[in-house]
Tab-separated table of N, CA and C in Angstrom:
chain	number	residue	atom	x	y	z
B	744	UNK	N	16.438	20.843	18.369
B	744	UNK	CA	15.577	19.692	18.329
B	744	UNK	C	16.161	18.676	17.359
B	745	UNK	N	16.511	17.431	17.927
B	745	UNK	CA	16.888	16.740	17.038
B	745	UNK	C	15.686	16.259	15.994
B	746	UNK	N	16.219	15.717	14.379
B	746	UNK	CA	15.446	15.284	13.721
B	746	UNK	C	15.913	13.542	13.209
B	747	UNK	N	15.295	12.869	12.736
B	747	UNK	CA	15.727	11.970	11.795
B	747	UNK	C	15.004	11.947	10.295
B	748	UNK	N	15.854	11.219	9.333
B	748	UNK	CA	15.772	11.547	8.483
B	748	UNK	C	15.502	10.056	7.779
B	749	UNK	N	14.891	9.589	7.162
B	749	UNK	CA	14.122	8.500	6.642
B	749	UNK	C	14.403	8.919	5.121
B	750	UNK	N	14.402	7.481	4.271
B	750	UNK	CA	14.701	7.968	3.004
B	750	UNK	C	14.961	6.646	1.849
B	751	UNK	N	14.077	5.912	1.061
B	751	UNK	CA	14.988	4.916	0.199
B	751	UNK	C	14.174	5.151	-1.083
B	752	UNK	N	15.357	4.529	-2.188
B	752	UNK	CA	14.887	4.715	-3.654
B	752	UNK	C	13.509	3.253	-4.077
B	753	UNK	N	13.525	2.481	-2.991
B	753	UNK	CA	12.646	1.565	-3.246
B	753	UNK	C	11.568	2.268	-3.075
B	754	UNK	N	10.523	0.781	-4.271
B	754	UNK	CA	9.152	1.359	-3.926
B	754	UNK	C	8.735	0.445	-2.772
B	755	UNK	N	7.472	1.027	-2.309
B	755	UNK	CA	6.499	0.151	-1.408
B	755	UNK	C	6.076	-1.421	-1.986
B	756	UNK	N	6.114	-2.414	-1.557
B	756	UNK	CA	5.085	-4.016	-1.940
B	756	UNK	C	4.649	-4.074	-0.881
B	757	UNK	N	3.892	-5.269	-0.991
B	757	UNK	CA	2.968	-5.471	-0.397
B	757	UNK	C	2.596	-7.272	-0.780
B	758	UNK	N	2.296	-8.098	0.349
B	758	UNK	CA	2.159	-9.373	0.237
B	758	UNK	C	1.203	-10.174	0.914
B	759	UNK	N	0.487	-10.950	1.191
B	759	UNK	CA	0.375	-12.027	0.033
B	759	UNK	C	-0.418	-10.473	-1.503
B	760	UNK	N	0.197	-10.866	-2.662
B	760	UNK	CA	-0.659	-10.074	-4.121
B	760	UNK	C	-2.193	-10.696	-4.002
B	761	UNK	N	-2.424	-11.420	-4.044
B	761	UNK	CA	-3.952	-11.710	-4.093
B	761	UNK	C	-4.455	-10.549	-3.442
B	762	UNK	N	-6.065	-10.229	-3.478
B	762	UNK	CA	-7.012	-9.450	-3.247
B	762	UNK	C	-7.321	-9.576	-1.797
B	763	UNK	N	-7.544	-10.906	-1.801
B	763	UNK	CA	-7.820	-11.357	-0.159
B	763	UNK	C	-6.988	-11.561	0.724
B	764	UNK	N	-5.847	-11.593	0.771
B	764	UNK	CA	-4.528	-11.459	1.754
B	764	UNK	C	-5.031	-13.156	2.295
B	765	UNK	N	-4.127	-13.092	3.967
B	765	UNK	CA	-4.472	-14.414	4.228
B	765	UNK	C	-5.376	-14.489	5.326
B	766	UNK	N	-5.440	-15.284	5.775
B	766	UNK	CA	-7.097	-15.708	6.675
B	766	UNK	C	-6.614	-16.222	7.768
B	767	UNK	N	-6.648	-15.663	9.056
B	767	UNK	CA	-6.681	-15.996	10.407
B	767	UNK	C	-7.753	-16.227	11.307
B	768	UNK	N	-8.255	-17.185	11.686
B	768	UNK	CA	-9.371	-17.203	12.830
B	768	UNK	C	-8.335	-17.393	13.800
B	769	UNK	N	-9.267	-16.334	14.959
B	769	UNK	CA	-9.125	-16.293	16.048
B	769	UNK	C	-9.188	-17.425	16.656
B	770	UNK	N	-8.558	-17.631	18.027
B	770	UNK	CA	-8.673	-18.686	19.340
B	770	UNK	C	-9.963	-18.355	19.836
B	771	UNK	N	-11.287	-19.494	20.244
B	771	UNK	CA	-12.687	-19.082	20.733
B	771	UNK	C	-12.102	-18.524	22.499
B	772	UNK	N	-11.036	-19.108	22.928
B	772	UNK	CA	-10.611	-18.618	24.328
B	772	UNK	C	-9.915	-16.807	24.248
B	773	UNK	N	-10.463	-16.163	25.226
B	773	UNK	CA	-9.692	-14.850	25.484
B	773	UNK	C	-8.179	-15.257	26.070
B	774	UNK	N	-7.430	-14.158	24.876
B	774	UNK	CA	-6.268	-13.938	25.422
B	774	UNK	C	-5.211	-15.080	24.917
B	775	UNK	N	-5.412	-16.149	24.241
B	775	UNK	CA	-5.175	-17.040	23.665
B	775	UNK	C	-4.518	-17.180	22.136
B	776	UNK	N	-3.541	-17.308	21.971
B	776	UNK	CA	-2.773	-16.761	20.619
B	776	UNK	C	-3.669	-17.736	19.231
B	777	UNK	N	-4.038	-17.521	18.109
B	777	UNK	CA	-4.564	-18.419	17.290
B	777	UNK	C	-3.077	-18.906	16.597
B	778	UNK	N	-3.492	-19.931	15.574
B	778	UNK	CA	-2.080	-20.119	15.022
B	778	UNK	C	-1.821	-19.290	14.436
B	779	UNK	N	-0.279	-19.955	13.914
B	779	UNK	CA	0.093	-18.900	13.052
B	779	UNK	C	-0.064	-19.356	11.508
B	780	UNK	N	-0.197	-17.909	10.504
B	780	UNK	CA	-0.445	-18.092	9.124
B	780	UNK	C	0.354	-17.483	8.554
B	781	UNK	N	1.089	-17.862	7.629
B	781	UNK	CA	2.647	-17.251	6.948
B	781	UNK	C	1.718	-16.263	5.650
B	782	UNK	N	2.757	-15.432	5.921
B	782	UNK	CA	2.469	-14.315	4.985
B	782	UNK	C	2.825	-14.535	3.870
B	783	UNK	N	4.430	-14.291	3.746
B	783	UNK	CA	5.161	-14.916	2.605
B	783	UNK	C	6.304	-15.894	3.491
B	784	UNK	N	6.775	-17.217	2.449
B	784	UNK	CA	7.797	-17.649	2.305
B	784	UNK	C	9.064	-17.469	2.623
B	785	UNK	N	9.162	-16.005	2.209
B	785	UNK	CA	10.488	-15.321	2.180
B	785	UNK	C	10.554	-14.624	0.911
B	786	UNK	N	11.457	-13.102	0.980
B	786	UNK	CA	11.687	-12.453	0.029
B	786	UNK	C	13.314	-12.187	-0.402
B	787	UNK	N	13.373	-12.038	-1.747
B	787	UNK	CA	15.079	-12.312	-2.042
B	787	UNK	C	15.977	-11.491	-1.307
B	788	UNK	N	15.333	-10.653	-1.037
B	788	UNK	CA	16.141	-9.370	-0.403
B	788	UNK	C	15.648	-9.464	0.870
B	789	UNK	N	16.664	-8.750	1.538
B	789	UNK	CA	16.166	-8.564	3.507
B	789	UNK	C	15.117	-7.219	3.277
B	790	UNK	N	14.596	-7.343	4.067
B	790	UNK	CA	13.303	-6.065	3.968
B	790	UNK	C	13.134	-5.265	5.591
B	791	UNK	N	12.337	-4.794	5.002
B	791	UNK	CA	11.730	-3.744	5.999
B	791	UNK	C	10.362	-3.670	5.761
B	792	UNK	N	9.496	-4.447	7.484
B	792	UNK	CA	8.013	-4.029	7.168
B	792	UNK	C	7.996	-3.110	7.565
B	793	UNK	N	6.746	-2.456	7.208
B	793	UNK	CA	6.128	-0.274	7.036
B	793	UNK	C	5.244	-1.227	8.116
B	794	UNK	N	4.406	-1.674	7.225
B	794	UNK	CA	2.636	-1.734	7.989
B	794	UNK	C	2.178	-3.324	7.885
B	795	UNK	N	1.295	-3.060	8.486
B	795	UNK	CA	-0.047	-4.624	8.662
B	795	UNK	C	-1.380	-4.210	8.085
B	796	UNK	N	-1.799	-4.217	7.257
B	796	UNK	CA	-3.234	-4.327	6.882
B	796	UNK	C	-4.101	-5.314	7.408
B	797	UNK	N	-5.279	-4.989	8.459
B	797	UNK	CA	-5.851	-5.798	9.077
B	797	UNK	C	-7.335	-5.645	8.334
B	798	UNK	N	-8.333	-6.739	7.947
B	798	UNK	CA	-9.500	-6.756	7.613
B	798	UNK	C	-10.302	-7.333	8.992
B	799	UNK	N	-11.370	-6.588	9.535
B	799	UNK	CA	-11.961	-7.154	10.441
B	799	UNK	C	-13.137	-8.318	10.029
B	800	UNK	N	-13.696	-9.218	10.312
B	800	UNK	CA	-14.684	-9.961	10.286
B	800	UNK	C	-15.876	-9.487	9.648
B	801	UNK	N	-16.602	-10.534	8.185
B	801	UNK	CA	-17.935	-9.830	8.049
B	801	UNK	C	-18.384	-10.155	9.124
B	802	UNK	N	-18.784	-11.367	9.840
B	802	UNK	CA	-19.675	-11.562	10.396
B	802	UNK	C	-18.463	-12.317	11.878
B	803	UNK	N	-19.364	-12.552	12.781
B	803	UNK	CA	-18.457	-13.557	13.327
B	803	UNK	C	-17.635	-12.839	14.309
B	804	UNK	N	-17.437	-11.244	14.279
B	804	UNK	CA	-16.515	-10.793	15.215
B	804	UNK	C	-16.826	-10.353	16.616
B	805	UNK	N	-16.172	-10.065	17.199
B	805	UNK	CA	-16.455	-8.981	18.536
B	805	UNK	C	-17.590	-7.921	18.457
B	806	UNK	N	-18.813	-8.455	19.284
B	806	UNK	CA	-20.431	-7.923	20.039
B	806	UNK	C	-19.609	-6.369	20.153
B	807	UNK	N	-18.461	-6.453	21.352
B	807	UNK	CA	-18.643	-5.159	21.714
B	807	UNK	C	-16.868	-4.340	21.055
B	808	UNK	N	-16.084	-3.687	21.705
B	808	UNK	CA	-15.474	-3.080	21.609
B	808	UNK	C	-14.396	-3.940	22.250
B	809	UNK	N	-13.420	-4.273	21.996
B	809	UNK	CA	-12.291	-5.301	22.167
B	809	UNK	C	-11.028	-4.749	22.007
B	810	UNK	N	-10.254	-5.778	22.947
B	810	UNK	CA	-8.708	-5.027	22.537
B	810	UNK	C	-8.012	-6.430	21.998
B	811	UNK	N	-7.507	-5.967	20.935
B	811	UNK	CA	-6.803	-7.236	19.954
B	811	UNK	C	-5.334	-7.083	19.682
B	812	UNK	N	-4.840	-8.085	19.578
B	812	UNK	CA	-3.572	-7.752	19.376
B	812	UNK	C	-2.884	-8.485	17.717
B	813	UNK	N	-2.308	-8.088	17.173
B	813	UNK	CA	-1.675	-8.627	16.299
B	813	UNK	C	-0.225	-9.105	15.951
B	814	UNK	N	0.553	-10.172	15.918
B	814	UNK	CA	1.678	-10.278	16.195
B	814	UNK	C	2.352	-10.800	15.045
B	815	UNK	N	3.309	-10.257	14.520
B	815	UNK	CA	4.059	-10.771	13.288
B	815	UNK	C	5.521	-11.596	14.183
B	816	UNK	N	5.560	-12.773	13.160
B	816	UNK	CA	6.997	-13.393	13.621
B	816	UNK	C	7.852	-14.161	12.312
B	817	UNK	N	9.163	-14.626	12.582
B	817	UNK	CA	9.521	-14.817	11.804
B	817	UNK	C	10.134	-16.253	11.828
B	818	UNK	N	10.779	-16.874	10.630
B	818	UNK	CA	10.870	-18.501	10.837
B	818	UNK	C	9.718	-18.762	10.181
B	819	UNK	N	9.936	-20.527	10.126
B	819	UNK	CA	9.131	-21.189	9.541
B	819	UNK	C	8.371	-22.125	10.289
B	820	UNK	N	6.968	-23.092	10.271
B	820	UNK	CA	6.555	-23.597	10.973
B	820	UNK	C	7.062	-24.740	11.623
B	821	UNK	N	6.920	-25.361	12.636
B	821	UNK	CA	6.297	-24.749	13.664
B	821	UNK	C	7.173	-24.121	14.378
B	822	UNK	N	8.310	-23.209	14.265
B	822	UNK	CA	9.222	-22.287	14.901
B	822	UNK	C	9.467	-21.231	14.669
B	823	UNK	N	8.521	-20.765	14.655
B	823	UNK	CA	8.250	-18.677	14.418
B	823	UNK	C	8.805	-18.391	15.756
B	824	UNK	N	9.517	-17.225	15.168
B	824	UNK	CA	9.924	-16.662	16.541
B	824	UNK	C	8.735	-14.620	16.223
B	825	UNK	N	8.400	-14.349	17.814
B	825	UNK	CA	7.789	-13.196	17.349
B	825	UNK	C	8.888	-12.000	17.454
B	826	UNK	N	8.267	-10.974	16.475
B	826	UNK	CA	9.119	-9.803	16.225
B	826	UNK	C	8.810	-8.223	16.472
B	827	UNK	N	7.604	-8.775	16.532
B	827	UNK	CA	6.698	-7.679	16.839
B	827	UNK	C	5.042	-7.420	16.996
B	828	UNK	N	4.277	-6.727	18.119
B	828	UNK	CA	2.880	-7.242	18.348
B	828	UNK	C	2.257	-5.374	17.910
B	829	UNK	N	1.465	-5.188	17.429
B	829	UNK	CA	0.076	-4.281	17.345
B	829	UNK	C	-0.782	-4.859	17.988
B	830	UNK	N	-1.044	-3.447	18.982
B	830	UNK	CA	-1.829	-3.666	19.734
B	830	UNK	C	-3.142	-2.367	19.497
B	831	UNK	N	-4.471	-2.990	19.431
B	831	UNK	CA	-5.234	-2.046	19.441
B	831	UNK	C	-6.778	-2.637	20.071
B	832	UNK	N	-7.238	-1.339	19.793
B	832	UNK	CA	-9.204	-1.177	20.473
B	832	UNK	C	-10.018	-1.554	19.508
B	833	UNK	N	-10.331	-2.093	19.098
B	833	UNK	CA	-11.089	-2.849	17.773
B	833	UNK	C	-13.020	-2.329	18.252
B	834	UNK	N	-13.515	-1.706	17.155
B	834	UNK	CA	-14.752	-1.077	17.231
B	834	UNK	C	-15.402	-2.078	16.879
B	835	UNK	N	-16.570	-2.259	16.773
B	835	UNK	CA	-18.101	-3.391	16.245
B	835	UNK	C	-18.395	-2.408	14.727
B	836	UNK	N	-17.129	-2.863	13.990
B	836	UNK	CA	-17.771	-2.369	12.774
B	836	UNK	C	-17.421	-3.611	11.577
B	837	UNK	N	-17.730	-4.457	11.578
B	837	UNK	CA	-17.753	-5.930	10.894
B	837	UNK	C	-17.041	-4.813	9.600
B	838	UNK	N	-16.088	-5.616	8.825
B	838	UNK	CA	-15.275	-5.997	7.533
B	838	UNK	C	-14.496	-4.408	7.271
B	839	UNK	N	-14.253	-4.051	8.030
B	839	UNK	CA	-13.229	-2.929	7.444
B	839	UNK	C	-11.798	-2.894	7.640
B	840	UNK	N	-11.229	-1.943	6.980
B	840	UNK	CA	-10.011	-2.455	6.845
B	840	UNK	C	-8.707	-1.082	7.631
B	841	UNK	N	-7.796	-1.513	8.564
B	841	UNK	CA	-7.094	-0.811	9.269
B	841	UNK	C	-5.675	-0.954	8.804
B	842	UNK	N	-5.225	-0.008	8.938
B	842	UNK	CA	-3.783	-0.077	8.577
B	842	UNK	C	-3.040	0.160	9.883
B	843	UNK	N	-1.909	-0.738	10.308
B	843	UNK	CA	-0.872	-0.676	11.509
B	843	UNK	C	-0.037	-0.519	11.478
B	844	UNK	N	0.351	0.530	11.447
B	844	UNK	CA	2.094	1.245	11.484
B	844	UNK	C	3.142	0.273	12.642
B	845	UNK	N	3.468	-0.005	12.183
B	845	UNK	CA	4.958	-0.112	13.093
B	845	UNK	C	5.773	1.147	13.049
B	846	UNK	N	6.132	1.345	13.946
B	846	UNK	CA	6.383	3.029	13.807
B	846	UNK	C	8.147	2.558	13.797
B	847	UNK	N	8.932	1.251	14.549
B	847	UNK	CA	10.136	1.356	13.575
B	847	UNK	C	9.759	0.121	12.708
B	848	UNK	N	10.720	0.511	12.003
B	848	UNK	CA	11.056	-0.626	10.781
B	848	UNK	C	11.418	-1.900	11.457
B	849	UNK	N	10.472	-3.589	11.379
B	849	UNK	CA	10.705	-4.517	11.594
B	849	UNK	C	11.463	-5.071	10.857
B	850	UNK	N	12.680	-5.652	10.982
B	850	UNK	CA	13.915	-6.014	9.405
B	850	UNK	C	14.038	-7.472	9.852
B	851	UNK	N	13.860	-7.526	8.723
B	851	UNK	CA	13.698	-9.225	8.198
B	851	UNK	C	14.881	-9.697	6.979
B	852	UNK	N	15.715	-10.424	7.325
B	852	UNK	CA	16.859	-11.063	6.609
B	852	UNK	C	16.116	-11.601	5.333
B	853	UNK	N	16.971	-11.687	4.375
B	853	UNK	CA	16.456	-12.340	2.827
B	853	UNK	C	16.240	-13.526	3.119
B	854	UNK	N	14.970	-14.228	2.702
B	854	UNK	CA	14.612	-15.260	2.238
B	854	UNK	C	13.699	-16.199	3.837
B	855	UNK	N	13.261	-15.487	4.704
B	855	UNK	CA	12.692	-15.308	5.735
B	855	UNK	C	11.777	-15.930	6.135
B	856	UNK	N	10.903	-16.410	6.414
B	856	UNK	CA	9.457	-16.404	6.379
B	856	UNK	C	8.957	-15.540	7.340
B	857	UNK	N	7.746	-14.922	7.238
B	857	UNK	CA	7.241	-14.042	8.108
B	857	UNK	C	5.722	-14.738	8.213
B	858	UNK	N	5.156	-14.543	9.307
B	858	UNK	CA	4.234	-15.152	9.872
B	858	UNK	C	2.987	-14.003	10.734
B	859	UNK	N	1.793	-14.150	10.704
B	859	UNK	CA	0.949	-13.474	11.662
B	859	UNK	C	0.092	-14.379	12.495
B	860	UNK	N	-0.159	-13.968	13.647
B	860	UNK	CA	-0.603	-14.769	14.558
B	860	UNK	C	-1.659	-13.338	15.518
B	861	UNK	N	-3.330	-13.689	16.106
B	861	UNK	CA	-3.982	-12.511	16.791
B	861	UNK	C	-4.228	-13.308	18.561
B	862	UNK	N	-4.685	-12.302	18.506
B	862	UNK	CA	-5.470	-12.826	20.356
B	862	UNK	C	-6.097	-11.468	20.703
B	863	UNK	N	-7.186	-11.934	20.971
B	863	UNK	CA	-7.866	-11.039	21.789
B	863	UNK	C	-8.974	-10.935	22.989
B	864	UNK	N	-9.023	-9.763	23.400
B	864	UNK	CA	-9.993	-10.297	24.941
B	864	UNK	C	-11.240	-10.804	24.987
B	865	UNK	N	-11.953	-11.313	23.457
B	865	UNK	CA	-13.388	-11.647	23.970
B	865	UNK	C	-13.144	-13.384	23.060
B	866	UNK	N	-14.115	-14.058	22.871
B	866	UNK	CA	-13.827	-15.106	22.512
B	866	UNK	C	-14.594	-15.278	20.989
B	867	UNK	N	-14.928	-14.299	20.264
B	867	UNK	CA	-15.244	-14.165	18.806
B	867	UNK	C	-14.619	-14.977	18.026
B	868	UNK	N	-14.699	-15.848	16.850
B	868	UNK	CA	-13.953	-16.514	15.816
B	868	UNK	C	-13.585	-16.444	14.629
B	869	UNK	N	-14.559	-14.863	14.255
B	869	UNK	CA	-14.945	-14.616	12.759
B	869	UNK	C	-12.956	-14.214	12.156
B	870	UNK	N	-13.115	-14.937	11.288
B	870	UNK	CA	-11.667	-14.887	10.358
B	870	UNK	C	-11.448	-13.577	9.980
B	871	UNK	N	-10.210	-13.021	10.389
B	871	UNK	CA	-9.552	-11.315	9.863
B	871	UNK	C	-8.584	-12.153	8.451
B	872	UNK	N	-8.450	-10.902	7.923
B	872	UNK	CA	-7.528	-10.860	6.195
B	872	UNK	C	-6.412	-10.164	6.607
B	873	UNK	N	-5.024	-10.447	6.477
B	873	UNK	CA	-3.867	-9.544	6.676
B	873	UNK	C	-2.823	-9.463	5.450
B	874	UNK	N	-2.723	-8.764	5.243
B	874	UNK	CA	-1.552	-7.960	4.175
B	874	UNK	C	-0.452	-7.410	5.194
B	875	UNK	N	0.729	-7.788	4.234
B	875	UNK	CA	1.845	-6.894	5.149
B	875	UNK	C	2.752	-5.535	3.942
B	876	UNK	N	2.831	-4.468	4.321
B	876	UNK	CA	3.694	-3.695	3.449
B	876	UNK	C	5.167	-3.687	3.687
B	877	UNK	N	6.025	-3.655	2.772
B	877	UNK	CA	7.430	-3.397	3.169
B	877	UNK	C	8.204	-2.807	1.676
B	878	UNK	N	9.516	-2.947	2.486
B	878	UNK	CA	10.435	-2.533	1.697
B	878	UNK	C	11.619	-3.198	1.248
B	879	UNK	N	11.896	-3.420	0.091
B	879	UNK	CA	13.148	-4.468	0.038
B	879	UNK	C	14.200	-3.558	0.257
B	880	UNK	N	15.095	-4.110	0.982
B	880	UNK	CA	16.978	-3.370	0.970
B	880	UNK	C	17.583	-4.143	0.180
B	881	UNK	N	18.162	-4.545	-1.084
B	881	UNK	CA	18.771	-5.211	-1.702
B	881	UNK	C	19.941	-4.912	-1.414
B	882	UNK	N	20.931	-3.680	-0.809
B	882	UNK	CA	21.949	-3.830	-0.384
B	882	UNK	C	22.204	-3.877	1.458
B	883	UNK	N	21.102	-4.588	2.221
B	883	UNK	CA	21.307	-5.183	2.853
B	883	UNK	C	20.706	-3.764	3.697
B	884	UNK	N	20.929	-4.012	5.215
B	884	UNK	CA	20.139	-2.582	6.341
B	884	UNK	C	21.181	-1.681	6.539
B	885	UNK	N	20.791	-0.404	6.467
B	885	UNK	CA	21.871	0.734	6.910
B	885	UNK	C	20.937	1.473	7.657
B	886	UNK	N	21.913	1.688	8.672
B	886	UNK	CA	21.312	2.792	9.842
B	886	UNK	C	20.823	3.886	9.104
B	887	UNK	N	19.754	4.552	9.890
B	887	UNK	CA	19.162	5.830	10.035
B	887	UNK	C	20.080	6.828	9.684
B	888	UNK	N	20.241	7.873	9.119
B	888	UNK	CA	21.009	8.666	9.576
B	888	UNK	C	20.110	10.075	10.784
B	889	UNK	N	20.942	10.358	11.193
B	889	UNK	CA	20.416	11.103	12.707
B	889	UNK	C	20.993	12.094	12.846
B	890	UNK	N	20.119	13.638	12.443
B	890	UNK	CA	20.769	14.501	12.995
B	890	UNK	C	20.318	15.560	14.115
B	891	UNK	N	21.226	16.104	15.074
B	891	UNK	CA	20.476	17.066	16.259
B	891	UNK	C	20.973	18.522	16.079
């Protein structure tokens, strides 16, 4: 059975530092991308996002059970390019908070901007909070190593 093997001396960050991350309202149309809201600027080092921290709506969100999507991209406005979408089933439980694996590593060149942008199938408006986790590579991306 092959395995892989994952492994760096960095620690975990995490961005925007504020408490409240940043603030996206939804598009009132289904299926409809909202804009986009930059996470960070850019970081000195090329990175690696882990995860998305999503806050759902106090008030304001999806009546029933919804499928939402979340899409990170990169560039600066108005020319984000996307890099990657989470996709999930979103419950009627107003303001809690989900964590979204990207299960590979999204790699982002030093000094970047990274961006989030949602859509989803009902036409709700209530504003989500997003945090992104990653990892800096200060000596730049090296493959996986892979063994079978």
């Amino acid at each position: 059975m092959a395995t892989i093997t994952h492994w760096t001396a960095q620690p975990q960050a995490i961005v925007p530092t504020a408490a409240s991350g940043v603030s996206v309202t939804p598009n009132a149309s289904a299926w409809v991308n909202s804009a986009w809201t930059q996470i960070t600027a850019g970081i000195s080092n090329p990175i690696s996002i882990a995860d998305l921290v999503a806050t759902g709506p106090a008030s304001g969100g999806p009546a029933a059970a919804a499928w939402i999507e979340f899409e990170l991209g990169t560039g600066t406005a108005p020319s984000e390019v996307a890099i990657g979408v989470f996709k999930l089933a979103f419950e009627t439980r107003a303001g809690e908070d989900g964590v979204y694996w990207s299960h590979i590593p999204l790699e982002v060149a030093a000094n970047v901007a990274v961006s989030v942008r949602m859509r989803k199938e009902d036409t709700s408006t209530g504003a989500w909070t997003f945090k992104m986790l990653y990892y800096e590579r200060p000596g730049g991306f090296v493959a996986q190593r892979h063994r079978s």
